[in-house]
Amino acid sequence: MTGVIAPGGPGSSPGGPGAASGGPDESVPDTSATAPRTPPTAPRTPPDGPGTAPRRRGRPPRTESADTRDRILDAAREEFSERGYDKTSVRGIAKSAGVDSALVHHYFGTKEQVFEAAVEVAFAPVLKGREAVLDAPLEEVGERMTRMILGLWENPVTRTPLLAIIRSAVNNETAAGVFRRLVAGQLLRRIAGRLDLPDAELRAELAAAQLVGIAMVRYVIKVEPLASADAEQIVQRVAPVVQGHLTGR
């Protein structure tokens, strides 16, 4: 590849008095023999090293997006748990997550939609464990349902988001509506579907009310001695009552 000839080299017309007659300009020294050649332009190496394509602008990578979304959900559960639905704001969730409010709206939309997403995550263990309840013999559904629900409250990891749901649902109709849609649609209606009785939905709701009431008194209000009672003892006492709501005459 031929290099670029520096100005003043052969064939160039530097101008000046000698240029009109074609003779050399004695006032300007001839540097063509000593002028360095400009090397060809080398291809730019990306900052991350050879062979690495430069990062494209636009949406963040999928893994980064997932991390951001999870961080927002974690912050939302904490905010709803500590402040309740009414006092929680999208701006507060964003601040707690260390992101801009626009990102919260981008991933989830409104505050109600953020709450619904947080509820779904909190209820994920219920949704995963519901098959063990639904597939059980009908006479064992009461005990399995009791163990599953109380087991979630006994686990500190799942207790915090459940507290956020209960506290928000008690104080705000919007939050209560989200809670009803999820619980009724994902669990109670399927349990009622197994009961060959005319009041099946009422029975399933009474069973759920029994367990929600126990959870409120034991884990939210913390009334003694129920708050400190052995979990297995509670299961043994409550499970027959839940079963009676479902299949009793």
mmCIF file of C-alpha atoms in Angstrom:
data_model
loop_
_atom_site.group_PDB
_atom_site.id
_atom_site.type_symbol
_atom_site.label_atom_id
_atom_site.label_comp_id
_atom_site.label_asym_id
_atom_site.label_seq_id
_atom_site.Cartn_x
_atom_site.Cartn_y
_atom_site.Cartn_z
ATOM 1 C CA MET A 1 0.000 0.000 0.000
ATOM 2 C CA THR A 2 1.484 3.395 -1.034
ATOM 3 C CA GLY A 3 1.758 5.984 1.676
ATOM 4 C CA VAL A 4 0.488 9.554 1.385
ATOM 5 C CA ILE A 5 3.190 11.925 0.072
ATOM 6 C CA ALA A 6 3.832 14.891 2.300
ATOM 7 C CA PRO A 7 3.298 18.414 0.854
ATOM 8 C CA GLY A 8 6.347 19.728 -0.994
ATOM 9 C CA GLY A 9 7.117 16.404 -2.662
ATOM 10 C CA PRO A 10 7.658 15.768 -6.341
ATOM 11 C CA GLY A 11 4.938 17.028 -8.616
ATOM 12 C CA SER A 12 3.479 19.396 -6.053
ATOM 13 C CA SER A 13 3.050 23.132 -6.655
ATOM 14 C CA PRO A 14 3.813 24.864 -3.395
ATOM 15 C CA GLY A 15 3.213 28.260 -4.988
ATOM 16 C CA GLY A 16 5.370 31.320 -4.663
ATOM 17 C CA PRO A 17 7.498 33.267 -7.137
ATOM 18 C CA GLY A 18 9.034 30.233 -8.779
ATOM 19 C CA ALA A 19 5.769 28.519 -9.374
ATOM 20 C CA ALA A 20 4.755 30.706 -12.339
ATOM 21 C CA SER A 21 7.878 29.932 -14.390
ATOM 22 C CA GLY A 22 7.977 26.275 -13.375
ATOM 23 C CA GLY A 23 11.382 26.722 -11.661
ATOM 24 C CA PRO A 24 12.189 25.818 -8.149
ATOM 25 C CA ASP A 25 11.337 28.267 -5.368
ATOM 26 C CA GLU A 26 14.667 28.922 -3.730
ATOM 27 C CA SER A 27 13.015 30.609 -0.756
ATOM 28 C CA VAL A 28 11.350 27.352 0.252
ATOM 29 C CA PRO A 29 13.699 24.430 1.015
ATOM 30 C CA ASP A 30 13.043 21.153 -0.736
ATOM 31 C CA THR A 31 12.174 18.665 1.992
ATOM 32 C CA SER A 32 10.867 15.898 -0.229
ATOM 33 C CA ALA A 33 13.820 13.677 0.468
ATOM 34 C CA THR A 34 13.608 13.977 4.239
ATOM 35 C CA ALA A 35 9.866 14.383 4.881
ATOM 36 C CA PRO A 36 8.449 11.349 6.683
ATOM 37 C CA ARG A 37 5.752 9.406 4.970
ATOM 38 C CA THR A 38 2.368 9.353 6.720
ATOM 39 C CA PRO A 39 1.633 5.732 7.628
ATOM 40 C CA PRO A 40 -1.603 4.214 6.432
ATOM 41 C CA THR A 41 -4.473 4.626 8.857
ATOM 42 C CA ALA A 42 -4.703 1.513 11.024
ATOM 43 C CA PRO A 43 -8.118 0.091 11.852
ATOM 44 C CA ARG A 44 -9.420 1.164 15.271
ATOM 45 C CA THR A 45 -9.242 -1.465 17.937
ATOM 46 C CA PRO A 46 -12.341 -1.586 20.116
ATOM 47 C CA PRO A 47 -11.690 -0.571 23.756
ATOM 48 C CA ASP A 48 -12.561 -4.042 24.997
ATOM 49 C CA GLY A 49 -9.769 -5.649 22.997
ATOM 50 C CA PRO A 50 -9.205 -7.075 19.527
ATOM 51 C CA GLY A 51 -12.102 -8.869 17.951
ATOM 52 C CA THR A 52 -14.667 -7.354 20.345
ATOM 53 C CA ALA A 53 -17.550 -5.598 18.663
ATOM 54 C CA PRO A 54 -18.441 -2.204 20.128
ATOM 55 C CA ARG A 55 -21.562 -2.188 22.325
ATOM 56 C CA ARG A 56 -24.661 -1.101 20.495
ATOM 57 C CA ARG A 57 -26.912 1.525 21.947
ATOM 58 C CA GLY A 58 -30.562 0.844 22.700
ATOM 59 C CA ARG A 59 -32.218 -1.541 25.131
ATOM 60 C CA PRO A 60 -30.021 -3.027 27.880
ATOM 61 C CA PRO A 61 -28.989 -6.670 27.612
ATOM 62 C CA ARG A 62 -31.609 -9.184 28.693
ATOM 63 C CA THR A 63 -29.691 -10.214 31.821
ATOM 64 C CA GLU A 64 -29.314 -6.586 32.861
ATOM 65 C CA SER A 65 -33.041 -6.014 32.294
ATOM 66 C CA ALA A 66 -33.930 -9.036 34.432
ATOM 67 C CA ASP A 67 -31.681 -7.832 37.252
ATOM 68 C CA THR A 68 -33.255 -4.382 37.159
ATOM 69 C CA ARG A 69 -36.764 -5.819 37.152
ATOM 70 C CA ASP A 70 -36.009 -8.076 40.126
ATOM 71 C CA ARG A 71 -34.460 -5.176 42.022
ATOM 72 C CA ILE A 72 -37.582 -3.080 41.473
ATOM 73 C CA LEU A 73 -39.825 -5.932 42.660
ATOM 74 C CA ASP A 74 -37.732 -6.427 45.808
ATOM 75 C CA ALA A 75 -37.947 -2.716 46.569
ATOM 76 C CA ALA A 76 -41.702 -2.703 45.887
ATOM 77 C CA ARG A 77 -42.338 -5.551 48.327
ATOM 78 C CA GLU A 78 -40.375 -3.767 51.025
ATOM 79 C CA GLU A 79 -42.148 -0.461 50.413
ATOM 80 C CA PHE A 80 -45.621 -2.017 50.386
ATOM 81 C CA SER A 81 -44.782 -4.018 53.510
ATOM 82 C CA GLU A 82 -43.506 -1.021 55.478
ATOM 83 C CA ARG A 83 -45.855 1.702 54.213
ATOM 84 C CA GLY A 84 -48.938 -0.057 52.883
ATOM 85 C CA TYR A 85 -50.469 0.542 49.482
ATOM 86 C CA ASP A 86 -51.696 4.117 50.003
ATOM 87 C CA LYS A 87 -48.407 5.536 51.290
ATOM 88 C CA THR A 88 -46.247 3.750 48.732
ATOM 89 C CA SER A 89 -45.386 5.663 45.566
ATOM 90 C CA VAL A 90 -43.682 4.762 42.305
ATOM 91 C CA ARG A 91 -41.064 7.403 43.086
ATOM 92 C CA GLY A 92 -40.387 5.800 46.478
ATOM 93 C CA ILE A 93 -40.053 2.351 44.897
ATOM 94 C CA ALA A 94 -37.647 3.740 42.299
ATOM 95 C CA LYS A 95 -35.545 5.469 44.958
ATOM 96 C CA SER A 96 -35.362 2.304 47.044
ATOM 97 C CA ALA A 97 -34.352 0.279 43.954
ATOM 98 C CA GLY A 98 -31.763 2.868 42.880
ATOM 99 C CA VAL A 99 -33.371 3.495 39.489
ATOM 100 C CA ASP A 100 -35.268 6.258 37.742
ATOM 101 C CA SER A 101 -39.063 6.350 38.104
ATOM 102 C CA ALA A 102 -39.365 5.990 34.338
ATOM 103 C CA LEU A 103 -37.870 2.493 34.561
ATOM 104 C CA VAL A 104 -40.559 1.409 37.029
ATOM 105 C CA HIS A 105 -43.232 2.578 34.590
ATOM 106 C CA HIS A 106 -41.350 0.938 31.715
ATOM 107 C CA TYR A 107 -41.277 -2.510 33.314
ATOM 108 C CA PHE A 108 -44.591 -2.509 35.183
ATOM 109 C CA GLY A 109 -46.785 0.488 34.377
ATOM 110 C CA THR A 110 -48.900 1.941 37.192
ATOM 111 C CA LYS A 111 -48.548 1.472 40.945
ATOM 112 C CA GLU A 112 -51.419 -1.027 40.850
ATOM 113 C CA GLN A 113 -49.560 -3.067 38.251
ATOM 114 C CA VAL A 114 -46.384 -2.978 40.332
ATOM 115 C CA PHE A 115 -48.379 -4.223 43.313
ATOM 116 C CA GLU A 116 -49.955 -7.008 41.264
ATOM 117 C CA ALA A 117 -46.533 -8.133 40.040
ATOM 118 C CA ALA A 118 -45.233 -8.119 43.624
ATOM 119 C CA VAL A 119 -48.239 -10.172 44.760
ATOM 120 C CA GLU A 120 -47.703 -12.718 42.000
ATOM 121 C CA VAL A 121 -44.075 -13.158 43.005
ATOM 122 C CA ALA A 122 -45.038 -13.508 46.654
ATOM 123 C CA PHE A 123 -47.668 -16.097 45.765
ATOM 124 C CA ALA A 124 -45.357 -18.054 43.505
ATOM 125 C CA PRO A 125 -44.755 -20.726 46.199
ATOM 126 C CA VAL A 126 -48.536 -21.070 46.591
ATOM 127 C CA LEU A 127 -48.986 -21.499 42.869
ATOM 128 C CA LYS A 128 -46.171 -24.036 42.723
ATOM 129 C CA GLY A 129 -47.518 -25.964 45.684
ATOM 130 C CA ARG A 130 -51.171 -25.857 44.727
ATOM 131 C CA GLU A 131 -50.897 -29.032 42.658
ATOM 132 C CA ALA A 132 -49.909 -30.961 45.788
ATOM 133 C CA VAL A 133 -53.126 -29.692 47.376
ATOM 134 C CA LEU A 134 -55.351 -30.177 44.352
ATOM 135 C CA ASP A 135 -54.030 -33.649 43.554
ATOM 136 C CA ALA A 136 -54.506 -34.938 47.102
ATOM 137 C CA PRO A 137 -57.426 -37.187 48.024
ATOM 138 C CA LEU A 138 -60.384 -34.959 48.855
ATOM 139 C CA GLU A 139 -60.337 -35.948 52.523
ATOM 140 C CA GLU A 140 -56.734 -34.686 52.810
ATOM 141 C CA VAL A 141 -57.145 -31.333 51.066
ATOM 142 C CA GLY A 142 -57.866 -29.483 54.325
ATOM 143 C CA GLU A 143 -54.636 -30.576 55.984
ATOM 144 C CA ARG A 144 -52.496 -29.997 52.890
ATOM 145 C CA MET A 145 -53.977 -26.557 52.363
ATOM 146 C CA THR A 146 -53.356 -25.656 56.021
ATOM 147 C CA ARG A 147 -49.758 -26.857 55.926
ATOM 148 C CA MET A 148 -49.020 -25.009 52.702
ATOM 149 C CA ILE A 149 -50.417 -21.648 53.838
ATOM 150 C CA LEU A 150 -48.966 -21.741 57.352
ATOM 151 C CA GLY A 151 -45.658 -22.971 55.955
ATOM 152 C CA LEU A 152 -45.385 -19.795 53.876
ATOM 153 C CA TRP A 153 -45.985 -17.653 56.941
ATOM 154 C CA GLU A 154 -43.449 -19.605 58.988
ATOM 155 C CA ASN A 155 -40.719 -18.970 56.394
ATOM 156 C CA PRO A 156 -39.155 -15.486 56.921
ATOM 157 C CA VAL A 157 -38.332 -15.236 53.202
ATOM 158 C CA THR A 158 -41.972 -15.545 52.123
ATOM 159 C CA ARG A 159 -43.472 -13.887 55.200
ATOM 160 C CA THR A 160 -42.344 -10.343 54.306
ATOM 161 C CA PRO A 161 -44.132 -10.137 50.949
ATOM 162 C CA LEU A 162 -47.214 -11.768 52.469
ATOM 163 C CA LEU A 163 -47.273 -9.073 55.158
ATOM 164 C CA ALA A 164 -47.116 -6.456 52.417
ATOM 165 C CA ILE A 165 -50.104 -8.033 50.675
ATOM 166 C CA ILE A 166 -52.257 -8.397 53.780
ATOM 167 C CA ARG A 167 -51.549 -4.918 55.137
ATOM 168 C CA SER A 168 -52.191 -3.290 51.785
ATOM 169 C CA ALA A 169 -55.328 -5.321 51.051
ATOM 170 C CA VAL A 170 -56.851 -4.459 54.422
ATOM 171 C CA ASN A 171 -56.408 -0.699 53.931
ATOM 172 C CA ASN A 172 -56.978 -0.206 50.204
ATOM 173 C CA GLU A 173 -59.717 -1.464 47.907
ATOM 174 C CA THR A 174 -57.455 -1.456 44.840
ATOM 175 C CA ALA A 175 -54.936 -3.685 46.600
ATOM 176 C CA ALA A 176 -57.768 -5.856 47.936
ATOM 177 C CA GLY A 177 -59.081 -6.319 44.399
ATOM 178 C CA VAL A 178 -55.685 -7.498 43.185
ATOM 179 C CA PHE A 179 -55.488 -9.931 46.107
ATOM 180 C CA ARG A 180 -58.986 -11.277 45.428
ATOM 181 C CA ARG A 181 -58.320 -11.817 41.733
ATOM 182 C CA LEU A 182 -55.157 -13.762 42.379
ATOM 183 C CA VAL A 183 -56.373 -15.889 45.293
ATOM 184 C CA ALA A 184 -59.805 -16.592 43.838
ATOM 185 C CA GLY A 185 -58.606 -17.238 40.316
ATOM 186 C CA GLN A 186 -55.505 -19.278 41.033
ATOM 187 C CA LEU A 187 -56.473 -21.322 44.087
ATOM 188 C CA LEU A 188 -60.004 -21.136 45.495
ATOM 189 C CA ARG A 189 -61.903 -21.749 42.268
ATOM 190 C CA ARG A 190 -59.790 -24.786 41.513
ATOM 191 C CA ILE A 191 -60.400 -26.190 44.986
ATOM 192 C CA ALA A 192 -64.121 -25.479 44.618
ATOM 193 C CA GLY A 193 -64.052 -27.328 41.313
ATOM 194 C CA ARG A 194 -63.233 -30.520 43.172
ATOM 195 C CA LEU A 195 -66.238 -30.234 45.491
ATOM 196 C CA ASP A 196 -69.392 -31.775 44.070
ATOM 197 C CA LEU A 197 -71.611 -29.511 46.161
ATOM 198 C CA PRO A 198 -73.936 -26.612 45.295
ATOM 199 C CA ASP A 199 -72.144 -24.171 47.612
ATOM 200 C CA ALA A 200 -68.617 -25.213 46.616
ATOM 201 C CA GLU A 201 -67.262 -21.684 46.125
ATOM 202 C CA LEU A 202 -68.571 -20.538 49.505
ATOM 203 C CA ARG A 203 -66.967 -23.551 51.171
ATOM 204 C CA ALA A 204 -63.593 -22.840 49.556
ATOM 205 C CA GLU A 205 -63.773 -19.190 50.603
ATOM 206 C CA LEU A 206 -64.659 -20.117 54.196
ATOM 207 C CA ALA A 207 -61.638 -22.439 54.287
ATOM 208 C CA ALA A 208 -59.414 -19.609 53.016
ATOM 209 C CA ALA A 209 -60.927 -17.163 55.516
ATOM 210 C CA GLN A 210 -60.073 -19.549 58.345
ATOM 211 C CA LEU A 211 -56.419 -19.588 57.306
ATOM 212 C CA VAL A 212 -56.186 -15.846 56.584
ATOM 213 C CA GLY A 213 -57.693 -15.149 60.010
ATOM 214 C CA ILE A 214 -55.139 -17.396 61.712
ATOM 215 C CA ALA A 215 -52.340 -15.660 59.820
ATOM 216 C CA MET A 216 -53.594 -12.189 60.801
ATOM 217 C CA VAL A 217 -53.828 -13.013 64.496
ATOM 218 C CA ARG A 218 -50.579 -15.001 64.683
ATOM 219 C CA TYR A 219 -48.222 -13.127 62.339
ATOM 220 C CA VAL A 220 -49.637 -9.598 61.900
ATOM 221 C CA ILE A 221 -51.364 -8.687 65.190
ATOM 222 C CA LYS A 222 -49.278 -11.263 67.114
ATOM 223 C CA VAL A 223 -51.810 -12.106 69.796
ATOM 224 C CA GLU A 224 -50.492 -14.458 72.482
ATOM 225 C CA PRO A 225 -50.467 -17.365 73.069
ATOM 226 C CA LEU A 226 -51.263 -18.033 69.399
ATOM 227 C CA ALA A 227 -48.278 -15.981 68.223
ATOM 228 C CA SER A 228 -45.846 -18.236 70.097
ATOM 229 C CA ALA A 229 -47.650 -21.560 69.755
ATOM 230 C CA ASP A 230 -45.960 -24.475 68.026
ATOM 231 C CA ALA A 231 -46.741 -24.501 64.302
ATOM 232 C CA GLU A 232 -47.482 -28.225 64.243
ATOM 233 C CA GLN A 233 -49.942 -27.824 67.089
ATOM 234 C CA ILE A 234 -51.775 -25.173 65.090
ATOM 235 C CA VAL A 235 -51.925 -27.429 62.032
ATOM 236 C CA GLN A 236 -53.397 -30.268 64.067
ATOM 237 C CA ARG A 237 -56.120 -28.014 65.469
ATOM 238 C CA VAL A 238 -56.931 -25.967 62.380
ATOM 239 C CA ALA A 239 -56.734 -28.564 59.571
ATOM 240 C CA PRO A 240 -59.917 -30.448 60.669
ATOM 241 C CA VAL A 241 -61.808 -27.125 60.735
ATOM 242 C CA VAL A 242 -60.618 -26.274 57.208
ATOM 243 C CA GLN A 243 -61.592 -29.757 56.046
ATOM 244 C CA GLY A 244 -65.010 -29.294 57.634
ATOM 245 C CA HIS A 245 -65.563 -26.117 55.630
ATOM 246 C CA LEU A 246 -64.710 -27.994 52.448
ATOM 247 C CA THR A 247 -66.517 -31.317 52.819
ATOM 248 C CA GLY A 248 -68.514 -31.231 56.068
ATOM 249 C CA ARG A 249 -72.277 -31.504 56.088
#
